[in-house]
Backbone as numpy.savetxt, mean C-alpha at the origin, in Angstrom:
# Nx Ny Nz CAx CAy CAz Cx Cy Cz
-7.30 0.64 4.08 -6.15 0.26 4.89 -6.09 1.08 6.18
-6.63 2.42 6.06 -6.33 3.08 7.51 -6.93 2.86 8.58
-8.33 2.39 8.22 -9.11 2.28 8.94 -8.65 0.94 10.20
-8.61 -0.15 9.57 -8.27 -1.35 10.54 -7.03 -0.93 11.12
-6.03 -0.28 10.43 -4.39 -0.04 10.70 -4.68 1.04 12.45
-5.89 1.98 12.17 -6.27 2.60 13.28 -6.53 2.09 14.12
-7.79 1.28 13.87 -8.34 0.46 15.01 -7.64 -0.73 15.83
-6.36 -0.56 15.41 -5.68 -1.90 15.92 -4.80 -1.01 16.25
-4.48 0.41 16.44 -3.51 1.23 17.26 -4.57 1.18 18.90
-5.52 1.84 18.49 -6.66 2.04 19.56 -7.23 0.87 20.28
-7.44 -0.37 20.01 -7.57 -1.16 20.52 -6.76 -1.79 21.63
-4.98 -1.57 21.38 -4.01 -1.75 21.53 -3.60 -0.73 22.87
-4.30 0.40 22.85 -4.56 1.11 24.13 -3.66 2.15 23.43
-3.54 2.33 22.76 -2.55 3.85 22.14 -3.08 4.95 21.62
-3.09 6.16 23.16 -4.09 7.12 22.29 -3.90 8.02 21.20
-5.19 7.82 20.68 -5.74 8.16 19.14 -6.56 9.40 18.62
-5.85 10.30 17.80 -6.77 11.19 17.23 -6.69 11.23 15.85
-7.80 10.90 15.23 -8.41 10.52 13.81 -8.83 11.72 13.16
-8.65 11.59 11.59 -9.00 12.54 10.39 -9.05 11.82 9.51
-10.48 11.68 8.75 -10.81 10.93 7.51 -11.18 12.17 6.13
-10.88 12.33 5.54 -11.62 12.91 4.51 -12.99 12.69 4.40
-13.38 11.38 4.58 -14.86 11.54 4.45 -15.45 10.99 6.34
-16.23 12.30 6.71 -16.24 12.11 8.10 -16.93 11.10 8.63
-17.72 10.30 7.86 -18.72 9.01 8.25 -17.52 8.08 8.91
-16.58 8.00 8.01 -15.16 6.85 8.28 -15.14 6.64 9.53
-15.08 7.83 9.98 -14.42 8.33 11.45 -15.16 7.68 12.76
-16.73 6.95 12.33 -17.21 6.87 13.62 -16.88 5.73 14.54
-16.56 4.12 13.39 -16.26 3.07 13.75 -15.05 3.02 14.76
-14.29 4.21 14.72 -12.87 4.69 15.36 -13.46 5.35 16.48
-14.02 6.21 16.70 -15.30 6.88 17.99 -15.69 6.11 18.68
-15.81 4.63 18.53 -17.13 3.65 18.87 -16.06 2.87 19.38
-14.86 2.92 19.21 -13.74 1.99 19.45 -12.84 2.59 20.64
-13.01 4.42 20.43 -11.98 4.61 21.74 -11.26 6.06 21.25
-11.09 6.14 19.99 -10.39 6.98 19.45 -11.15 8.63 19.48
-9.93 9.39 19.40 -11.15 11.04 19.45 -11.16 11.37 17.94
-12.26 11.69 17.24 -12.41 12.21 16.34 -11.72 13.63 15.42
-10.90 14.33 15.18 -11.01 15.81 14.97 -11.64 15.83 13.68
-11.72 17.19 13.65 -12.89 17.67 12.78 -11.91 18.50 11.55
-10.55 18.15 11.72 -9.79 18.79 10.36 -8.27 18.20 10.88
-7.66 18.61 9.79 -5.82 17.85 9.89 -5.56 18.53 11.14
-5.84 19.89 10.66 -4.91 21.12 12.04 -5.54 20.29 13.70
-6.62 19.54 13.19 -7.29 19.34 14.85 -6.32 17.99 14.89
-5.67 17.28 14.50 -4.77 15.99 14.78 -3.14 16.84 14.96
-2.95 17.96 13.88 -1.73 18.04 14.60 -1.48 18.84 15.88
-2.79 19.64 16.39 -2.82 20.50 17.71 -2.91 19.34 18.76
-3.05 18.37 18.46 -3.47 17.31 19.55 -2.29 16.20 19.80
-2.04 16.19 18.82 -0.54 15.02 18.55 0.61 15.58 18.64
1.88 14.52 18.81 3.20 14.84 18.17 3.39 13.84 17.38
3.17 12.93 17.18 3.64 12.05 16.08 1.83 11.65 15.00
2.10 12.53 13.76 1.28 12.07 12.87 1.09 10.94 11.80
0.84 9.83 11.61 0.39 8.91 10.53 -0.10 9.18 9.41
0.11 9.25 8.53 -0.72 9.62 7.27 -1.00 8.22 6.09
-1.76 7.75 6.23 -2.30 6.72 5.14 -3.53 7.10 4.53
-2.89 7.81 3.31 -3.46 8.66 2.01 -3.20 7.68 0.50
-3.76 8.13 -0.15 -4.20 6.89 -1.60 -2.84 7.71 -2.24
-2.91 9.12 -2.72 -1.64 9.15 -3.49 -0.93 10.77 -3.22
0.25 11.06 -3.83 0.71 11.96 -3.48 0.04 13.87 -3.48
-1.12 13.99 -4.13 -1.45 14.48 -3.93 -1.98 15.15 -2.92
-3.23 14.14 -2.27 -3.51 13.87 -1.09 -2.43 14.03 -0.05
-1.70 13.22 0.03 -0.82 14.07 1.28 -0.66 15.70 1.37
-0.39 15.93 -0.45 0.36 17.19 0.31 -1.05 18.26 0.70
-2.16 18.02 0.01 -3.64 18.53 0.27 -3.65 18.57 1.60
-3.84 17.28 2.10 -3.21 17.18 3.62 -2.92 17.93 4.55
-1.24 18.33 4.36 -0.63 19.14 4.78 -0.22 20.37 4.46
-1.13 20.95 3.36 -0.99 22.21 2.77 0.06 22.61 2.69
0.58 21.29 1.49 2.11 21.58 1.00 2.00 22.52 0.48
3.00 23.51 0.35 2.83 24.86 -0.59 2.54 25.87 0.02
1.94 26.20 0.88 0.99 27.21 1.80 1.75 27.24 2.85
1.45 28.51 3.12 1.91 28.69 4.45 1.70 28.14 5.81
0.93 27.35 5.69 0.16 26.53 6.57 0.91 25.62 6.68
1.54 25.09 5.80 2.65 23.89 6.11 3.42 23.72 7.06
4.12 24.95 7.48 5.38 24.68 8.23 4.51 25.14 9.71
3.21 25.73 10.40 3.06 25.69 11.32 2.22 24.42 11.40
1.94 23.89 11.04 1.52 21.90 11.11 2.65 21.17 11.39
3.45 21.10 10.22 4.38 19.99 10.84 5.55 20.99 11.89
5.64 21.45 12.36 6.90 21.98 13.36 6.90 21.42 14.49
7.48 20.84 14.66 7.54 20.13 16.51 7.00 18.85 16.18
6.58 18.13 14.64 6.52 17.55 14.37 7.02 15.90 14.31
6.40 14.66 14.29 7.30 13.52 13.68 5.75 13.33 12.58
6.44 13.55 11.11 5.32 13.18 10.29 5.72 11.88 9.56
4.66 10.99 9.58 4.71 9.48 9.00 3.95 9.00 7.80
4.26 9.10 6.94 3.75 9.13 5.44 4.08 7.24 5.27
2.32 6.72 5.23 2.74 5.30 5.34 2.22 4.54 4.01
1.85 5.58 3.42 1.34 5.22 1.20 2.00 4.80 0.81
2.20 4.24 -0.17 3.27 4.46 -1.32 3.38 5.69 -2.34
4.74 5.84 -2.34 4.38 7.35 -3.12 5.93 7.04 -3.89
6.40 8.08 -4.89 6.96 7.77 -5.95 8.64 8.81 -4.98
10.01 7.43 -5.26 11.06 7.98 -3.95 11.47 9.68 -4.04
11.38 10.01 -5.10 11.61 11.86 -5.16 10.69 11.92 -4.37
9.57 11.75 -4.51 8.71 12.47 -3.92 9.30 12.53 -2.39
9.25 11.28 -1.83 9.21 11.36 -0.45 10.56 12.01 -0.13
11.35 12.22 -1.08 13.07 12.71 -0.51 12.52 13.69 -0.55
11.77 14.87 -1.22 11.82 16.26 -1.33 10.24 16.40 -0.26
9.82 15.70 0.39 9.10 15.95 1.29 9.83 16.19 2.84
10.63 14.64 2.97 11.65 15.03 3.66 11.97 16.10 4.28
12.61 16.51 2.77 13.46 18.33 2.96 12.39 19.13 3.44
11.27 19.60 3.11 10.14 20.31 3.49 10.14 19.96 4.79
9.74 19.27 5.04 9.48 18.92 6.61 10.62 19.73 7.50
11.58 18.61 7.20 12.93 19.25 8.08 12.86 20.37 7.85
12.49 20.99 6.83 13.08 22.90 7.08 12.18 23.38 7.45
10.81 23.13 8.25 9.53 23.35 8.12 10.10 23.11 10.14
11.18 22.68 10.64 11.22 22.66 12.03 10.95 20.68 12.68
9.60 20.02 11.34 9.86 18.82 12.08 10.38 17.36 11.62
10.32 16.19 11.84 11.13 15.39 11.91 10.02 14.36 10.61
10.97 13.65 10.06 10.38 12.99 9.22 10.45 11.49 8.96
9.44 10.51 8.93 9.93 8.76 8.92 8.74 8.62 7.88
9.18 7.99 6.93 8.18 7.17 5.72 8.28 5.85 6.09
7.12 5.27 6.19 7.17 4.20 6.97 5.60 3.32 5.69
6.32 2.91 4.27 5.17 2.11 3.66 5.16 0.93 4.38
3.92 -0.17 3.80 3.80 -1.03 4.24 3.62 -1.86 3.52
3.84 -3.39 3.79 3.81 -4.66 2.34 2.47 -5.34 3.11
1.34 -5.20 2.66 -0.19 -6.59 2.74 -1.28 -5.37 2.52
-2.24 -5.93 2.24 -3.58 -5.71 1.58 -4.35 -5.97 2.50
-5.65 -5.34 2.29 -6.56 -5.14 3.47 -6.42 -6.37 4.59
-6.36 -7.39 4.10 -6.88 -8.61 5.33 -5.51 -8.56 6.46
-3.97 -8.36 6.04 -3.21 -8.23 7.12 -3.24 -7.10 8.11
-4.42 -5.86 7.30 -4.37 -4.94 7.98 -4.98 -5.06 8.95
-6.32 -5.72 8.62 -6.85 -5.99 9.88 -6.48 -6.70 11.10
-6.01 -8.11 10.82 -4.68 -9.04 11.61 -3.86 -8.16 12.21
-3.57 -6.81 11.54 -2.04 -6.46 12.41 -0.99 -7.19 12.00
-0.50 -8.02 10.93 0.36 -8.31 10.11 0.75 -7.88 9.05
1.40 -6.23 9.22 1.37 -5.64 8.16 3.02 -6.14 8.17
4.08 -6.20 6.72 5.52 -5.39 7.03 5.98 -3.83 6.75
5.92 -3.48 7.97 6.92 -2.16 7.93 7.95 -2.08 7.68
8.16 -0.79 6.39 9.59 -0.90 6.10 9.84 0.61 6.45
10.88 1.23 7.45 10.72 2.62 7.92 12.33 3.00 7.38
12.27 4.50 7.02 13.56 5.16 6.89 13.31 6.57 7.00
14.52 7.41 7.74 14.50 8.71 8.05 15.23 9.24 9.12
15.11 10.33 10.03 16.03 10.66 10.85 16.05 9.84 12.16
17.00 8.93 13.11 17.16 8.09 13.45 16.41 7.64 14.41
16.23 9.14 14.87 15.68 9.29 16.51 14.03 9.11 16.34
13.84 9.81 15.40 12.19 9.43 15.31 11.56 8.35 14.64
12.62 7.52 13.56 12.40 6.19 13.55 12.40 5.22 15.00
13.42 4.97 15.93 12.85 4.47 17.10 12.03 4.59 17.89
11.17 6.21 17.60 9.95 6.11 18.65 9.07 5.81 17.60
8.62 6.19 16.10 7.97 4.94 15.53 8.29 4.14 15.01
9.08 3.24 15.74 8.69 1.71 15.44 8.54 1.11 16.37
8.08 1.52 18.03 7.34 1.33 18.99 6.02 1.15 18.58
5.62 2.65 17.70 4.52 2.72 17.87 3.75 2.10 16.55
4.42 1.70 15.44 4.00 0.39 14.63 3.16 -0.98 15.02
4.03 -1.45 16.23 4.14 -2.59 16.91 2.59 -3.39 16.96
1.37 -2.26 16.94 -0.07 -2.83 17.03 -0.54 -2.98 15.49
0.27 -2.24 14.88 -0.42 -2.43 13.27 0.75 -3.74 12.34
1.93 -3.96 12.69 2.87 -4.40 12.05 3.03 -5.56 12.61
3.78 -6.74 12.03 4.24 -8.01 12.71 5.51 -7.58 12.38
6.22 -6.86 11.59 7.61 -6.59 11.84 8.08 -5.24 10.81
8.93 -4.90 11.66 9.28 -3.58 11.00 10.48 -3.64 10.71
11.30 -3.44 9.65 12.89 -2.97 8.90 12.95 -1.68 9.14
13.93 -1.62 9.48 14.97 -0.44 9.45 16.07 0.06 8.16
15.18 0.82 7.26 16.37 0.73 5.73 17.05 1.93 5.51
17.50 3.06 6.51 18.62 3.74 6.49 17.37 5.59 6.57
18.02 6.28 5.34 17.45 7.41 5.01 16.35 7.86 4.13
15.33 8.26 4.00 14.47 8.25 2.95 15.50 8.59 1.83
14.90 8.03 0.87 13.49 7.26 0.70 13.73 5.81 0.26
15.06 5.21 1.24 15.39 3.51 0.77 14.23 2.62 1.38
13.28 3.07 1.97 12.25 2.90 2.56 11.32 2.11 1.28
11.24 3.33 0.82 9.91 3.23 -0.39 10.85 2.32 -1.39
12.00 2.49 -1.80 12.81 2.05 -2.61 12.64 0.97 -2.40
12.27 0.07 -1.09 12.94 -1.64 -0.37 10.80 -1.57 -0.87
10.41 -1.04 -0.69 8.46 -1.23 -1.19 8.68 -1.56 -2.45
9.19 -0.89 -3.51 9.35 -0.84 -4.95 9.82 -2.37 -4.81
10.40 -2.80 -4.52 11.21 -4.10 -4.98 10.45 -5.06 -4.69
10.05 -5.65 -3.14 9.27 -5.88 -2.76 7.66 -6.17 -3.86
7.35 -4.98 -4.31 6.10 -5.13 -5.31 6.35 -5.54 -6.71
7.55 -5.45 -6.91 8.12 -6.09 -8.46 7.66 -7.55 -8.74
8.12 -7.98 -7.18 7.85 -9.88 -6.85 6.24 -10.03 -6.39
5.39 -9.34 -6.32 3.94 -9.22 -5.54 3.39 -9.19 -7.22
3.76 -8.07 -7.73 3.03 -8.12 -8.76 3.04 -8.71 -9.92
3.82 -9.39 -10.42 4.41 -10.77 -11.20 4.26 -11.71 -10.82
4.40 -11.80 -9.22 3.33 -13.18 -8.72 2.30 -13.47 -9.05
1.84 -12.30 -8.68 -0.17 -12.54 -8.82 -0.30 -12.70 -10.40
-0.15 -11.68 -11.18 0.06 -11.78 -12.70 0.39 -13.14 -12.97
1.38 -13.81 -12.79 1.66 -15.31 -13.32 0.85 -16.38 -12.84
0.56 -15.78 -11.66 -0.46 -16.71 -10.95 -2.07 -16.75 -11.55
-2.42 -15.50 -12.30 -3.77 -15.41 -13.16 -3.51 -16.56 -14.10
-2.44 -16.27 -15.06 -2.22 -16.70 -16.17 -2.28 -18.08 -16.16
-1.43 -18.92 -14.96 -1.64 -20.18 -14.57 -2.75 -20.44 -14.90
-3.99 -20.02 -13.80 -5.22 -20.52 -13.58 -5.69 -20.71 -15.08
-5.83 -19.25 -15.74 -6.23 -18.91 -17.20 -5.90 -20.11 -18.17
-4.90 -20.34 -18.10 -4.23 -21.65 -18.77 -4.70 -22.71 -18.67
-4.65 -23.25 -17.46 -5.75 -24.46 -16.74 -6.72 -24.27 -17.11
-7.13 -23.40 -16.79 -8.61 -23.67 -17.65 -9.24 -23.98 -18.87
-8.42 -23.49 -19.58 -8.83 -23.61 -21.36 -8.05 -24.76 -21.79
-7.43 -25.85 -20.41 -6.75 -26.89 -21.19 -8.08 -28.18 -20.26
-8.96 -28.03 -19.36 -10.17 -28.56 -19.09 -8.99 -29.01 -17.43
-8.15 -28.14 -17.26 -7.42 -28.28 -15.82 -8.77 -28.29 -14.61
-8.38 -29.57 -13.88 -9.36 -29.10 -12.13 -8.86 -28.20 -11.80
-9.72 -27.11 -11.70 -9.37 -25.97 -11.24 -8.97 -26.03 -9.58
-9.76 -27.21 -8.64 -9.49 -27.15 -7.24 -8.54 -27.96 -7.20
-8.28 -29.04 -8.16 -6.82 -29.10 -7.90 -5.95 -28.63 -7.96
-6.00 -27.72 -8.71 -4.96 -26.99 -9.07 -4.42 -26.36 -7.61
-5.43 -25.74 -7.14 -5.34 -24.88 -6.36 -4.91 -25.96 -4.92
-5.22 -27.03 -4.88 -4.67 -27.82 -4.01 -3.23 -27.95 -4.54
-2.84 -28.39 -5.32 -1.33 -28.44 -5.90 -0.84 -27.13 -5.70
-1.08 -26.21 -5.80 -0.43 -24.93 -5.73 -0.01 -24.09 -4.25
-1.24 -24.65 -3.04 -1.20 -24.61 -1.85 -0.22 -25.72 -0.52
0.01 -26.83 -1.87 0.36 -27.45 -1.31 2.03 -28.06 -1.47
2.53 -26.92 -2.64 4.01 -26.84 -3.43 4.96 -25.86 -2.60
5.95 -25.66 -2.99 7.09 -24.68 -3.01 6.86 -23.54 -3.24
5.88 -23.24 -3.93 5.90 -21.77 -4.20 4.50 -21.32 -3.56
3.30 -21.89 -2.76 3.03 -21.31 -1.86 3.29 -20.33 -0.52
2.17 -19.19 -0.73 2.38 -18.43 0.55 1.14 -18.00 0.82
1.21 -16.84 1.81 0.32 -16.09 1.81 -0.87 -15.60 0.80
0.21 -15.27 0.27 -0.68 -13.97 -0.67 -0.95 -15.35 -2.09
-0.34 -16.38 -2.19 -0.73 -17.42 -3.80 -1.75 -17.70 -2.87
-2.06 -18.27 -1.67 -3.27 -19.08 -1.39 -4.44 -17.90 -1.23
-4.15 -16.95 -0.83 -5.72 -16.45 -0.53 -5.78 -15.50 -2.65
-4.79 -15.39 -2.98 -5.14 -15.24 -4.65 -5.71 -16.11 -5.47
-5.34 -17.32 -5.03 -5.78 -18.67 -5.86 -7.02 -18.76 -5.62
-7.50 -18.89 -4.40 -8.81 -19.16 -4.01 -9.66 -18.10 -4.83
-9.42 -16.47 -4.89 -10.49 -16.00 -4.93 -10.21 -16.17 -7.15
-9.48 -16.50 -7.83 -9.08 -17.00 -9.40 -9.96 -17.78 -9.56
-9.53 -19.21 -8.87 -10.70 -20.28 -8.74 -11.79 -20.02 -8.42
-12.53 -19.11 -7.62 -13.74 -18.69 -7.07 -14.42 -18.08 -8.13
-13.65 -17.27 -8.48 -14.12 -15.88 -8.96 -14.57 -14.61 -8.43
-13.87 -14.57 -7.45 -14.40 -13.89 -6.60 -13.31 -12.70 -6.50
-13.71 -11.20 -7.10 -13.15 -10.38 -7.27 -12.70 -9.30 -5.83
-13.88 -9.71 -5.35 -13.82 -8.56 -4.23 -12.54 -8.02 -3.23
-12.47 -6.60 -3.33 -11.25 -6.15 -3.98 -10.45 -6.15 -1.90
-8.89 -6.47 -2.53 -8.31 -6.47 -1.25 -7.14 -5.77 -1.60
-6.65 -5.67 -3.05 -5.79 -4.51 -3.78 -6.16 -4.39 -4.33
-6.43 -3.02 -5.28 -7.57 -3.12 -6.44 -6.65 -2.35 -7.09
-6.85 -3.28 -8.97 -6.60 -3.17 -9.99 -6.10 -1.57 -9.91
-6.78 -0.66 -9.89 -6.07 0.38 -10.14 -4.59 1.07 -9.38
-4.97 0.74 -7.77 -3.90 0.60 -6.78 -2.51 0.09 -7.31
-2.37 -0.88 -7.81 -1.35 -2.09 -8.38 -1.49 -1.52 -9.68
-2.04 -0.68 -10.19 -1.46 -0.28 -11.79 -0.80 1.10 -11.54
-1.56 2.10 -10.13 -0.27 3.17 -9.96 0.94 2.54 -9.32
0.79 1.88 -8.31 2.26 1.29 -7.56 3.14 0.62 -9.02
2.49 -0.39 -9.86 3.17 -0.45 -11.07 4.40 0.48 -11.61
3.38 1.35 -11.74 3.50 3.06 -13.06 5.24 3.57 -11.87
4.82 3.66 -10.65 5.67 4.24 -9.85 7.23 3.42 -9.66
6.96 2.20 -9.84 8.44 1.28 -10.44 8.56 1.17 -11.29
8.13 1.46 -12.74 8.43 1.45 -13.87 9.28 3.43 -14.24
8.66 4.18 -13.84 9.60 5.31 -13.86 10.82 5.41 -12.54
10.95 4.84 -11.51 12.06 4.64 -10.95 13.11 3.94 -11.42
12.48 2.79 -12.20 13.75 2.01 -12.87 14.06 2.89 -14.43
12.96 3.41 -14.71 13.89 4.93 -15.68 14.52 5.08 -15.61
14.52 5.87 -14.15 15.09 7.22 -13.85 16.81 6.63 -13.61
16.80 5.17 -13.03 18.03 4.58 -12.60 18.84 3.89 -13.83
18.07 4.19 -14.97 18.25 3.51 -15.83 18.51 1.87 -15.86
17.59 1.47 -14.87 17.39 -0.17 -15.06 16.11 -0.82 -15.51
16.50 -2.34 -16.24 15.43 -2.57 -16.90 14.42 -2.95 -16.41
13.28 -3.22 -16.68 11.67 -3.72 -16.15 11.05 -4.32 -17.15
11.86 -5.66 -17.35 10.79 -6.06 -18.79 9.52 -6.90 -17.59
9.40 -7.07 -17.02 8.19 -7.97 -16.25 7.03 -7.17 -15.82
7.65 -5.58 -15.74 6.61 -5.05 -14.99 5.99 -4.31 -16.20
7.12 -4.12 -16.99 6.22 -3.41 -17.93 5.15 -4.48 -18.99
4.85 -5.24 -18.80 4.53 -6.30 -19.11 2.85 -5.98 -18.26
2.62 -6.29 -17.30 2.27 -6.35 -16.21 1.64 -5.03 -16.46
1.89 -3.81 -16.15 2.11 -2.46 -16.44 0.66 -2.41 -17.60
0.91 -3.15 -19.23 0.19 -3.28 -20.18 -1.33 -3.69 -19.51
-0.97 -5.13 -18.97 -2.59 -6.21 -18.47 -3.00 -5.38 -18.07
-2.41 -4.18 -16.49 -3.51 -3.86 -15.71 -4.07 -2.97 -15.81
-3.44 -1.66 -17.24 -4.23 -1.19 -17.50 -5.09 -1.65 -18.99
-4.80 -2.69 -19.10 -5.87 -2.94 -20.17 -7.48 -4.12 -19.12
-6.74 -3.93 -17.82 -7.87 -4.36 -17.18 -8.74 -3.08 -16.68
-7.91 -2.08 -16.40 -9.03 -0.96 -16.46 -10.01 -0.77 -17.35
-9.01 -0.79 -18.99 -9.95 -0.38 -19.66 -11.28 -1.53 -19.87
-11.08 -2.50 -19.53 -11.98 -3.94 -19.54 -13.26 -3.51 -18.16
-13.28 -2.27 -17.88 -14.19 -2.31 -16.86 -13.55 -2.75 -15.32
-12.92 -3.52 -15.00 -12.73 -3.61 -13.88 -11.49 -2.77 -12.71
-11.45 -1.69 -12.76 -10.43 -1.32 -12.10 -10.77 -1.18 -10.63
-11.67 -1.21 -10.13 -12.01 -1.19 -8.98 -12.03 -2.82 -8.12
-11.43 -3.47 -8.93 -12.11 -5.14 -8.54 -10.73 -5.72 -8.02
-10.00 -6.42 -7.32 -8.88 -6.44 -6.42 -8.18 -7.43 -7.87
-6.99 -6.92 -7.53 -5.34 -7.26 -8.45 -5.69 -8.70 -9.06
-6.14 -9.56 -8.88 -6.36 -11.26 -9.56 -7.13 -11.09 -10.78
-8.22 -9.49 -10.50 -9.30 -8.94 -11.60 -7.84 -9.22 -13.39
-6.59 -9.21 -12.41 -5.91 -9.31 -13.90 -6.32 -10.13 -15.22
-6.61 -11.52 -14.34 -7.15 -12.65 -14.99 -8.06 -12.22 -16.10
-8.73 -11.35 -16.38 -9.80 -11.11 -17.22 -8.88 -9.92 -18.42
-7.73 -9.33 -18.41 -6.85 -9.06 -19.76 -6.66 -10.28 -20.56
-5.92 -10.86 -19.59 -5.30 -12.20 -20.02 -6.32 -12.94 -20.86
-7.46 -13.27 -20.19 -8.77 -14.10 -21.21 -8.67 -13.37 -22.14
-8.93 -11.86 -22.28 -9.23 -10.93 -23.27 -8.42 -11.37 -24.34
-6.98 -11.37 -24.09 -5.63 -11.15 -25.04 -5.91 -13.13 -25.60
-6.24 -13.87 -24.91 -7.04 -15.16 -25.48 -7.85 -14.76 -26.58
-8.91 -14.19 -26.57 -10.03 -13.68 -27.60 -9.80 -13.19 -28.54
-8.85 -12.38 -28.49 -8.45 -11.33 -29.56 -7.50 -12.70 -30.57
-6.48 -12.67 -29.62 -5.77 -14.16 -30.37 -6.46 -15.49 -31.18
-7.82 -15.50 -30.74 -8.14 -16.52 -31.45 -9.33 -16.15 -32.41
């Protein structure tokens, strides 16, 4: 995701200084316009407003040498932009760090999977202190087709959580469909014509359907991605004490699609629990 989300800042004429964990990443961004640094401290000596699109909470705070003393002379004079999904404590008590650390803080996740990233049709959903939410969501504008405004962290991540409740029960019901059709001798391309061509088409059913019907796994959220974002709304609605019978549902398939070998293979890979839980059943 960072990669295109970059290259469509830089393309866009917005200058750019890049940090990949793995430094090969970095060159396609070099070749495009962007300056390379050679560590975090070299993006925040160079910047005032940092981006961070990291896989999970760890990583960020590795990052930013949460914990260390190193923390608070990185982010100070700071606007830091944490654009992952990460679990809402988390980002509230990052927040606080920041702010007492001298700088300013906006969590800014995002709703689409690799292919909008590249498009620049991501949705931004941003929350945090007011002033540095309006200068990024200027600077969204080359990676995003639209950005929300949802108050204070972390209603941000909170409005993501919800958001993925309906993403991931989509796709899930949408396996099961196909799965179904199939073992009843369903046209599978009709189907997928009927389904593209109904009420409950969108985005994300047509380019899912296609790759169900295809078979074609190749990953654009991958199974494991969508089983932590899962894991991370299923203990929020804990913690709120509200229920999740769909996700926890959901929750079960995708990690019994891990254990099926495929966790690396994009979110539709669900389809292959579902056959499984067929097999066992019969």
């Amino acid at each position: 995701m960072g990669r295109p989300m970059a290259l469509n800042l830089v393309r866009a004429g917005t200058p750019l200084v890049v940090w990949n964990r793995s430094a090969a990443a970095g060159e396609a961004l070099r070749a495009a316009g962007a300056e390379v640094a050679d560590s975090v401290a070299g993006v925040f000596e160079r910047t005032r407003v940092v981006f961070l699109m990291l896989a999970h909470e760890q990583a960020v705070d590795e990052a930013l040498q949460r914990g260390t003393p190193g923390f608070a002379s990185l982010v100070a004079g700071h606007i830091v932009v944490p654009m992952g999904t990460t679990s809402p404590g988390y980002s509230r008590a990052l927040a606080a760090d920041v702010r007492a650390a001298a700088g300013r803080y906006v969590e800014a996740p995002v709703s689409g999977s690799r292919r909008p990233a590249e498009d620049g049709q991501l949705v931004s959903m941003v929350a945090g202190d007011p002033d540095a939410v309006a200068e990024v969501r200027q600077l969204l504008a080359p990676m995003c087709r639209e950005v929300v405004t949802c108050g204070d962290a972390p209603q941000a991540l909170l409005m993501k959580l919800s958001v993925n409740i309906f993403l991931i029960s989509m796709v899930t019901g949408l396996a099961e469909a196909v799965h179904f059709a199939e073992r009843h001798g369903v046209d599978l391309q009709r189907l997928r014509e009927v389904l593209d061509a109904g009420p409950m088409a969108s985005s994300v059913s047509t380019i899912k359907a296609a790759k169900l019907v295809d078979g074609d796994f190749a990953v654009q959220a991958s199974i494991r991605d969508v089983l932590m974002n899962n894991g991370l709304i299923v203990d929020a609605a804990r913690a709120a004490g509200v229920a999740s019978p769909l996700l926890d549902v959901c929750q079960a398939l995708y990690r019994e699609t891990v254990a099926l070998g495929h966790g690396d293979a994009d979110m539709a890979a669900v389809v292959h629990a579902v056959a499984a839980r067929t097999k066992d059943a019969g």
